[in-house]
Amino acid sequence: MQIISDPREMQKLCATWRCQTQTLGFVPTMGALHDGHLELCRHARAENDRFAASIFVNPAQFGPKEDLGSYPRPFERDCDLLREAGCDALFAPDTESIYGKADFLHGTWIDVTPFDEMWEGVTRPGHLRGVSTIVAKLFNIVHPNRAYFGEKDFQQLRVVQAMVHDLNFDLEVRPVATLRESSGLARSSRNAYLSSENRQKASVIYRAMQCAIQMAQDGETDVKALGVAMDEVFASEPELHTQYVAIVDAQTLAPMEILDGRPARILVAAHLGSTRLIDNLPI
Ligand code: AMP
């Protein structure tokens, strides 16, 4: 596996593969890799001639009071995992090569409306703009045929899909289902912040969503009633504080009042101590 930090060098390598008509799958990450990331890698490896990943803890998608400084960065271990996953090239740039020197500020930003004004866009101002901008930059560096994104970050996935459509990126966005711990807790790099006791507590998010899904399967269509039932499950874990719990149209992410047959999604964001967790499931 080649490890490349210079954007130009990465661009050249990927261009060489394109000239040889080799297809390229791409998995962008912030590192601290876990089974969820590796599931994306498995798809990228299996479906393409070449597979590249990136590790970049993107400052632009962290708020001033968020965990940019403490975000886990086990780089050597990540490299080993990517090698084992059959990665051909890892792009791991530093902040300066992506956003320039502090005295030459990066001035081009991408806002994908209206997604940036709902859910994560409201609770983490600037976060989605940081995500869409870095993803666009990575796409322009790597030019993949297919890019793999986890459903774990469902709004991020919708933002990337909308951006690719709106800006005519010539690539396919491949969603990958969320990998979970046996308790149901979605795998996340931020789970590293949780004690094993708190991981168990955090699995209430999965149980609450499953409760609503079961009710919907039994015929309940009233979103308010589903919300009340989820609140009751959340009440069993008083240390977990939900930030939003919503049932939305899976396409537009607009709140729904009635489950009417359109694809719908439960979205949850919650705090457990100082750790912020998000999750979602189709309903
Ligand atoms: P991150 O490193 O957190 O930016 O995540 C990189 C990619 O991995 C994103 O597309 C995430 O949605 C995806 N991802 C994170 N956690 C999971 C998971 N548990 N299952 C599947 N994909 C995931």
PDB file of N, CA and C in Angstrom, residues 28-104:
ATOM      1  N   PRO A  28     -13.473   7.493   1.967  1.00  0.00           N
ATOM      2  CA  PRO A  28     -12.952   8.592   2.778  1.00  0.00           C
ATOM      3  C   PRO A  28     -13.269   8.379   4.259  1.00  0.00           C
ATOM      4  N   THR A  29     -12.285   8.606   5.139  1.00  0.00           N
ATOM      5  CA  THR A  29     -12.496   8.419   6.582  1.00  0.00           C
ATOM      6  C   THR A  29     -11.717   9.484   7.355  1.00  0.00           C
ATOM      7  N   MET A  30     -12.019   9.515   8.656  1.00  0.00           N
ATOM      8  CA  MET A  30     -11.206  10.333   9.565  1.00  0.00           C
ATOM      9  C   MET A  30     -10.307   9.433  10.407  1.00  0.00           C
ATOM     10  N   GLY A  31     -10.150   8.184  10.005  1.00  0.00           N
ATOM     11  CA  GLY A  31      -9.265   7.276  10.737  1.00  0.00           C
ATOM     12  C   GLY A  31      -9.923   6.707  11.982  1.00  0.00           C
ATOM     13  N   ALA A  32      -9.076   6.166  12.893  1.00  0.00           N
ATOM     14  CA  ALA A  32      -9.580   5.416  14.062  1.00  0.00           C
ATOM     15  C   ALA A  32     -10.542   4.338  13.544  1.00  0.00           C
ATOM     16  N   LEU A  33     -10.010   3.541  12.640  1.00  0.00           N
ATOM     17  CA  LEU A  33     -10.860   2.627  11.875  1.00  0.00           C
ATOM     18  C   LEU A  33     -11.425   1.507  12.737  1.00  0.00           C
ATOM     19  N   HIS A  34     -12.657   1.158  12.432  1.00  0.00           N
ATOM     20  CA  HIS A  34     -13.338   0.046  13.121  1.00  0.00           C
ATOM     21  C   HIS A  34     -14.041  -0.789  12.049  1.00  0.00           C
ATOM     22  N   ASP A  35     -14.794  -1.797  12.508  1.00  0.00           N
ATOM     23  CA  ASP A  35     -15.430  -2.716  11.569  1.00  0.00           C
ATOM     24  C   ASP A  35     -16.361  -2.025  10.573  1.00  0.00           C
ATOM     25  N   GLY A  36     -16.970  -0.918  10.992  1.00  0.00           N
ATOM     26  CA  GLY A  36     -17.858  -0.180  10.085  1.00  0.00           C
ATOM     27  C   GLY A  36     -17.077   0.332   8.882  1.00  0.00           C
ATOM     28  N   HIS A  37     -15.924   0.976   9.164  1.00  0.00           N
ATOM     29  CA  HIS A  37     -15.075   1.437   8.052  1.00  0.00           C
ATOM     30  C   HIS A  37     -14.641   0.252   7.192  1.00  0.00           C
ATOM     31  N   LEU A  38     -14.283  -0.849   7.873  1.00  0.00           N
ATOM     32  CA  LEU A  38     -13.743  -1.989   7.122  1.00  0.00           C
ATOM     33  C   LEU A  38     -14.796  -2.626   6.226  1.00  0.00           C
ATOM     34  N   GLU A  39     -16.050  -2.487   6.627  1.00  0.00           N
ATOM     35  CA  GLU A  39     -17.144  -2.970   5.762  1.00  0.00           C
ATOM     36  C   GLU A  39     -17.174  -2.151   4.455  1.00  0.00           C
ATOM     37  N   LEU A  40     -16.979  -0.838   4.575  1.00  0.00           N
ATOM     38  CA  LEU A  40     -16.895  -0.002   3.372  1.00  0.00           C
ATOM     39  C   LEU A  40     -15.711  -0.462   2.507  1.00  0.00           C
ATOM     40  N   CYS A  41     -14.598  -0.757   3.188  1.00  0.00           N
ATOM     41  CA  CYS A  41     -13.391  -1.190   2.464  1.00  0.00           C
ATOM     42  C   CYS A  41     -13.645  -2.505   1.724  1.00  0.00           C
ATOM     43  N   ARG A  42     -14.350  -3.410   2.383  1.00  0.00           N
ATOM     44  CA  ARG A  42     -14.628  -4.707   1.730  1.00  0.00           C
ATOM     45  C   ARG A  42     -15.385  -4.489   0.420  1.00  0.00           C
ATOM     46  N   HIS A  43     -16.380  -3.598   0.451  1.00  0.00           N
ATOM     47  CA  HIS A  43     -17.133  -3.303  -0.785  1.00  0.00           C
ATOM     48  C   HIS A  43     -16.223  -2.672  -1.833  1.00  0.00           C
ATOM     49  N   ALA A  44     -15.423  -1.710  -1.409  1.00  0.00           N
ATOM     50  CA  ALA A  44     -14.552  -1.003  -2.365  1.00  0.00           C
ATOM     51  C   ALA A  44     -13.556  -1.978  -2.994  1.00  0.00           C
ATOM     52  N   ARG A  45     -13.036  -2.893  -2.162  1.00  0.00           N
ATOM     53  CA  ARG A  45     -12.069  -3.871  -2.669  1.00  0.00           C
ATOM     54  C   ARG A  45     -12.731  -4.817  -3.682  1.00  0.00           C
ATOM     55  N   ALA A  46     -13.937  -5.278  -3.319  1.00  0.00           N
ATOM     56  CA  ALA A  46     -14.586  -6.303  -4.138  1.00  0.00           C
ATOM     57  C   ALA A  46     -15.113  -5.752  -5.469  1.00  0.00           C
ATOM     58  N   GLU A  47     -15.469  -4.488  -5.499  1.00  0.00           N
ATOM     59  CA  GLU A  47     -16.206  -3.972  -6.661  1.00  0.00           C
ATOM     60  C   GLU A  47     -15.351  -3.166  -7.633  1.00  0.00           C
ATOM     61  N   ASN A  48     -14.040  -3.074  -7.366  1.00  0.00           N
ATOM     62  CA  ASN A  48     -13.187  -2.228  -8.210  1.00  0.00           C
ATOM     63  C   ASN A  48     -11.822  -2.884  -8.441  1.00  0.00           C
ATOM     64  N   ASP A  49     -11.132  -2.434  -9.524  1.00  0.00           N
ATOM     65  CA  ASP A  49      -9.773  -2.922  -9.763  1.00  0.00           C
ATOM     66  C   ASP A  49      -8.808  -2.370  -8.719  1.00  0.00           C
ATOM     67  N   ARG A  50      -9.025  -1.090  -8.368  1.00  0.00           N
ATOM     68  CA  ARG A  50      -8.148  -0.433  -7.387  1.00  0.00           C
ATOM     69  C   ARG A  50      -9.001   0.113  -6.252  1.00  0.00           C
ATOM     70  N   PHE A  51      -8.397   0.197  -5.083  1.00  0.00           N
ATOM     71  CA  PHE A  51      -9.127   0.689  -3.916  1.00  0.00           C
ATOM     72  C   PHE A  51      -8.222   1.649  -3.152  1.00  0.00           C
ATOM     73  N   ALA A  52      -8.715   2.876  -2.982  1.00  0.00           N
ATOM     74  CA  ALA A  52      -7.977   3.892  -2.227  1.00  0.00           C
ATOM     75  C   ALA A  52      -8.822   4.344  -1.037  1.00  0.00           C
ATOM     76  N   ALA A  53      -8.141   4.714   0.032  1.00  0.00           N
ATOM     77  CA  ALA A  53      -8.828   5.269   1.206  1.00  0.00           C
ATOM     78  C   ALA A  53      -8.143   6.574   1.572  1.00  0.00           C
ATOM     79  N   SER A  54      -8.837   7.391   2.358  1.00  0.00           N
ATOM     80  CA  SER A  54      -8.175   8.580   2.893  1.00  0.00           C
ATOM     81  C   SER A  54      -8.391   8.638   4.392  1.00  0.00           C
ATOM     82  N   ILE A  55      -7.421   9.194   5.069  1.00  0.00           N
ATOM     83  CA  ILE A  55      -7.548   9.508   6.499  1.00  0.00           C
ATOM     84  C   ILE A  55      -7.216  10.985   6.635  1.00  0.00           C
ATOM     85  N   PHE A  56      -8.218  11.741   7.038  1.00  0.00           N
ATOM     86  CA  PHE A  56      -8.005  13.177   7.252  1.00  0.00           C
ATOM     87  C   PHE A  56      -9.006  13.636   8.305  1.00  0.00           C
ATOM     88  N   VAL A  57      -8.505  14.027   9.460  1.00  0.00           N
ATOM     89  CA  VAL A  57      -9.392  14.564  10.500  1.00  0.00           C
ATOM     90  C   VAL A  57      -9.628  16.022  10.118  1.00  0.00           C
ATOM     91  N   ASN A  58     -10.785  16.254   9.520  1.00  0.00           N
ATOM     92  CA  ASN A  58     -11.070  17.496   8.812  1.00  0.00           C
ATOM     93  C   ASN A  58     -11.482  18.603   9.785  1.00  0.00           C
ATOM     94  N   PRO A  59     -10.604  19.568  10.058  1.00  0.00           N
ATOM     95  CA  PRO A  59     -10.941  20.591  11.059  1.00  0.00           C
ATOM     96  C   PRO A  59     -12.220  21.345  10.698  1.00  0.00           C
ATOM     97  N   ALA A  60     -12.492  21.469   9.391  1.00  0.00           N
ATOM     98  CA  ALA A  60     -13.635  22.280   8.958  1.00  0.00           C
ATOM     99  C   ALA A  60     -14.978  21.693   9.372  1.00  0.00           C
ATOM    100  N   GLN A  61     -15.008  20.427   9.755  1.00  0.00           N
ATOM    101  CA  GLN A  61     -16.300  19.862  10.127  1.00  0.00           C
ATOM    102  C   GLN A  61     -16.472  19.733  11.645  1.00  0.00           C
ATOM    103  N   PHE A  62     -15.531  20.308  12.398  1.00  0.00           N
ATOM    104  CA  PHE A  62     -15.637  20.323  13.864  1.00  0.00           C
ATOM    105  C   PHE A  62     -16.010  21.728  14.323  1.00  0.00           C
ATOM    106  N   GLY A  63     -16.944  21.821  15.279  1.00  0.00           N
ATOM    107  CA  GLY A  63     -17.260  23.114  15.887  1.00  0.00           C
ATOM    108  C   GLY A  63     -16.163  23.483  16.878  1.00  0.00           C
ATOM    109  N   PRO A  64     -16.151  24.780  17.291  1.00  0.00           N
ATOM    110  CA  PRO A  64     -15.081  25.257  18.183  1.00  0.00           C
ATOM    111  C   PRO A  64     -15.040  24.509  19.514  1.00  0.00           C
ATOM    112  N   LYS A  65     -16.185  23.984  19.972  1.00  0.00           N
ATOM    113  CA  LYS A  65     -16.197  23.302  21.276  1.00  0.00           C
ATOM    114  C   LYS A  65     -16.201  21.783  21.109  1.00  0.00           C
ATOM    115  N   GLU A  66     -15.945  21.302  19.889  1.00  0.00           N
ATOM    116  CA  GLU A  66     -16.004  19.859  19.649  1.00  0.00           C
ATOM    117  C   GLU A  66     -14.621  19.213  19.859  1.00  0.00           C
ATOM    118  N   ASP A  67     -14.537  17.904  19.503  1.00  0.00           N
ATOM    119  CA  ASP A  67     -13.407  17.094  19.951  1.00  0.00           C
ATOM    120  C   ASP A  67     -12.276  16.974  18.929  1.00  0.00           C
ATOM    121  N   LEU A  68     -12.046  18.039  18.129  1.00  0.00           N
ATOM    122  CA  LEU A  68     -10.974  17.976  17.116  1.00  0.00           C
ATOM    123  C   LEU A  68      -9.630  17.594  17.744  1.00  0.00           C
ATOM    124  N   GLY A  69      -9.287  18.216  18.867  1.00  0.00           N
ATOM    125  CA  GLY A  69      -7.982  17.975  19.491  1.00  0.00           C
ATOM    126  C   GLY A  69      -7.854  16.569  20.043  1.00  0.00           C
ATOM    127  N   SER A  70      -8.945  16.028  20.559  1.00  0.00           N
ATOM    128  CA  SER A  70      -8.859  14.725  21.231  1.00  0.00           C
ATOM    129  C   SER A  70      -9.316  13.572  20.333  1.00  0.00           C
ATOM    130  N   TYR A  71      -9.691  13.874  19.085  1.00  0.00           N
ATOM    131  CA  TYR A  71     -10.177  12.805  18.192  1.00  0.00           C
ATOM    132  C   TYR A  71      -9.091  11.736  18.070  1.00  0.00           C
ATOM    133  N   PRO A  72      -9.448  10.439  18.231  1.00  0.00           N
ATOM    134  CA  PRO A  72      -8.400   9.400  18.227  1.00  0.00           C
ATOM    135  C   PRO A  72      -7.663   9.321  16.885  1.00  0.00           C
ATOM    136  N   ARG A  73      -6.331   9.167  16.948  1.00  0.00           N
ATOM    137  CA  ARG A  73      -5.517   9.134  15.707  1.00  0.00           C
ATOM    138  C   ARG A  73      -4.512   7.986  15.761  1.00  0.00           C
ATOM    139  N   PRO A  74      -4.978   6.742  15.772  1.00  0.00           N
ATOM    140  CA  PRO A  74      -4.053   5.591  15.818  1.00  0.00           C
ATOM    141  C   PRO A  74      -3.539   5.257  14.420  1.00  0.00           C
ATOM    142  N   PHE A  75      -2.676   6.115  13.874  1.00  0.00           N
ATOM    143  CA  PHE A  75      -2.356   6.056  12.449  1.00  0.00           C
ATOM    144  C   PHE A  75      -1.703   4.734  12.025  1.00  0.00           C
ATOM    145  N   GLU A  76      -0.719   4.252  12.824  1.00  0.00           N
ATOM    146  CA  GLU A  76      -0.015   3.016  12.419  1.00  0.00           C
ATOM    147  C   GLU A  76      -0.979   1.833  12.359  1.00  0.00           C
ATOM    148  N   ARG A  77      -1.854   1.768  13.374  1.00  0.00           N
ATOM    149  CA  ARG A  77      -2.837   0.675  13.413  1.00  0.00           C
ATOM    150  C   ARG A  77      -3.786   0.778  12.208  1.00  0.00           C
ATOM    151  N   ASP A  78      -4.209   1.986  11.897  1.00  0.00           N
ATOM    152  CA  ASP A  78      -5.086   2.190  10.735  1.00  0.00           C
ATOM    153  C   ASP A  78      -4.407   1.710   9.452  1.00  0.00           C
ATOM    154  N   CYS A  79      -3.109   2.020   9.323  1.00  0.00           N
ATOM    155  CA  CYS A  79      -2.376   1.587   8.119  1.00  0.00           C
ATOM    156  C   CYS A  79      -2.379   0.065   8.034  1.00  0.00           C
ATOM    157  N   ASP A  80      -2.125  -0.589   9.168  1.00  0.00           N
ATOM    158  CA  ASP A  80      -2.122  -2.067   9.170  1.00  0.00           C
ATOM    159  C   ASP A  80      -3.482  -2.598   8.723  1.00  0.00           C
ATOM    160  N   LEU A  81      -4.550  -2.008   9.257  1.00  0.00           N
ATOM    161  CA  LEU A  81      -5.900  -2.492   8.907  1.00  0.00           C
ATOM    162  C   LEU A  81      -6.192  -2.290   7.418  1.00  0.00           C
ATOM    163  N   LEU A  82      -5.758  -1.145   6.892  1.00  0.00           N
ATOM    164  CA  LEU A  82      -6.014  -0.880   5.467  1.00  0.00           C
ATOM    165  C   LEU A  82      -5.192  -1.819   4.579  1.00  0.00           C
ATOM    166  N   ARG A  83      -3.951  -2.087   5.003  1.00  0.00           N
ATOM    167  CA  ARG A  83      -3.139  -3.055   4.239  1.00  0.00           C
ATOM    168  C   ARG A  83      -3.852  -4.398   4.190  1.00  0.00           C
ATOM    169  N   GLU A  84      -4.309  -4.849   5.384  1.00  0.00           N
ATOM    170  CA  GLU A  84      -5.028  -6.136   5.444  1.00  0.00           C
ATOM    171  C   GLU A  84      -6.285  -6.120   4.588  1.00  0.00           C
ATOM    172  N   ALA A  85      -6.908  -4.940   4.468  1.00  0.00           N
ATOM    173  CA  ALA A  85      -8.150  -4.830   3.688  1.00  0.00           C
ATOM    174  C   ALA A  85      -7.879  -4.742   2.193  1.00  0.00           C
ATOM    175  N   GLY A  86      -6.605  -4.768   1.807  1.00  0.00           N
ATOM    176  CA  GLY A  86      -6.265  -4.772   0.384  1.00  0.00           C
ATOM    177  C   GLY A  86      -6.244  -3.404  -0.252  1.00  0.00           C
ATOM    178  N   CYS A  87      -6.005  -2.383   0.563  1.00  0.00           N
ATOM    179  CA  CYS A  87      -5.986  -1.010   0.044  1.00  0.00           C
ATOM    180  C   CYS A  87      -4.722  -0.791  -0.804  1.00  0.00           C
ATOM    181  N   ASP A  88      -4.894  -0.170  -1.980  1.00  0.00           N
ATOM    182  CA  ASP A  88      -3.740   0.101  -2.842  1.00  0.00           C
ATOM    183  C   ASP A  88      -3.042   1.398  -2.468  1.00  0.00           C
ATOM    184  N   ALA A  89      -3.837   2.399  -2.074  1.00  0.00           N
ATOM    185  CA  ALA A  89      -3.223   3.690  -1.755  1.00  0.00           C
ATOM    186  C   ALA A  89      -4.002   4.362  -0.637  1.00  0.00           C
ATOM    187  N   LEU A  90      -3.255   4.867   0.348  1.00  0.00           N
ATOM    188  CA  LEU A  90      -3.856   5.657   1.422  1.00  0.00           C
ATOM    189  C   LEU A  90      -3.440   7.105   1.231  1.00  0.00           C
ATOM    190  N   PHE A  91      -4.426   7.982   1.134  1.00  0.00           N
ATOM    191  CA  PHE A  91      -4.156   9.419   1.059  1.00  0.00           C
ATOM    192  C   PHE A  91      -4.317   9.997   2.468  1.00  0.00           C
ATOM    193  N   ALA A  92      -3.236  10.504   3.016  1.00  0.00           N
ATOM    194  CA  ALA A  92      -3.264  11.025   4.393  1.00  0.00           C
ATOM    195  C   ALA A  92      -2.570  12.387   4.409  1.00  0.00           C
ATOM    196  N   PRO A  93      -3.274  13.416   3.970  1.00  0.00           N
ATOM    197  CA  PRO A  93      -2.658  14.743   3.870  1.00  0.00           C
ATOM    198  C   PRO A  93      -2.613  15.448   5.231  1.00  0.00           C
ATOM    199  N   ASP A  94      -1.787  16.493   5.338  1.00  0.00           N
ATOM    200  CA  ASP A  94      -1.884  17.327   6.542  1.00  0.00           C
ATOM    201  C   ASP A  94      -2.829  18.499   6.233  1.00  0.00           C
ATOM    202  N   THR A  95      -3.179  19.213   7.283  1.00  0.00           N
ATOM    203  CA  THR A  95      -4.197  20.265   7.131  1.00  0.00           C
ATOM    204  C   THR A  95      -3.743  21.341   6.156  1.00  0.00           C
ATOM    205  N   GLU A  96      -2.453  21.680   6.222  1.00  0.00           N
ATOM    206  CA  GLU A  96      -1.954  22.771   5.383  1.00  0.00           C
ATOM    207  C   GLU A  96      -2.062  22.439   3.890  1.00  0.00           C
ATOM    208  N   SER A  97      -1.787  21.168   3.549  1.00  0.00           N
ATOM    209  CA  SER A  97      -1.835  20.836   2.116  1.00  0.00           C
ATOM    210  C   SER A  97      -3.280  20.794   1.609  1.00  0.00           C
ATOM    211  N   ILE A  98      -4.230  20.731   2.503  1.00  0.00           N
ATOM    212  CA  ILE A  98      -5.633  20.734   2.078  1.00  0.00           C
ATOM    213  C   ILE A  98      -6.222  22.150   2.105  1.00  0.00           C
ATOM    214  N   TYR A  99      -5.963  22.886   3.169  1.00  0.00           N
ATOM    215  CA  TYR A  99      -6.597  24.207   3.319  1.00  0.00           C
ATOM    216  C   TYR A  99      -5.631  25.376   3.172  1.00  0.00           C
ATOM    217  N   GLY A 100      -4.356  25.093   2.922  1.00  0.00           N
ATOM    218  CA  GLY A 100      -3.398  26.166   2.734  1.00  0.00           C
ATOM    219  C   GLY A 100      -2.891  26.708   4.062  1.00  0.00           C
ATOM    220  N   LYS A 101      -1.946  27.623   3.941  1.00  0.00           N
ATOM    221  CA  LYS A 101      -1.375  28.239   5.148  1.00  0.00           C
ATOM    222  C   LYS A 101      -2.399  29.186   5.755  1.00  0.00           C
ATOM    223  N   ALA A 102      -2.259  29.414   7.050  1.00  0.00           N
ATOM    224  CA  ALA A 102      -3.225  30.251   7.762  1.00  0.00           C
ATOM    225  C   ALA A 102      -3.359  31.632   7.124  1.00  0.00           C
ATOM    226  N   ASP A 103      -2.273  32.138   6.504  1.00  0.00           N
ATOM    227  CA  ASP A 103      -2.372  33.482   5.928  1.00  0.00           C
ATOM    228  C   ASP A 103      -2.942  33.459   4.494  1.00  0.00           C
ATOM    229  N   PHE A 104      -3.271  32.272   4.004  1.00  0.00           N
ATOM    230  CA  PHE A 104      -3.910  32.199   2.689  1.00  0.00           C
ATOM    231  C   PHE A 104      -5.132  31.313   2.857  1.00  0.00           C
TER     232      PHE A 104
END
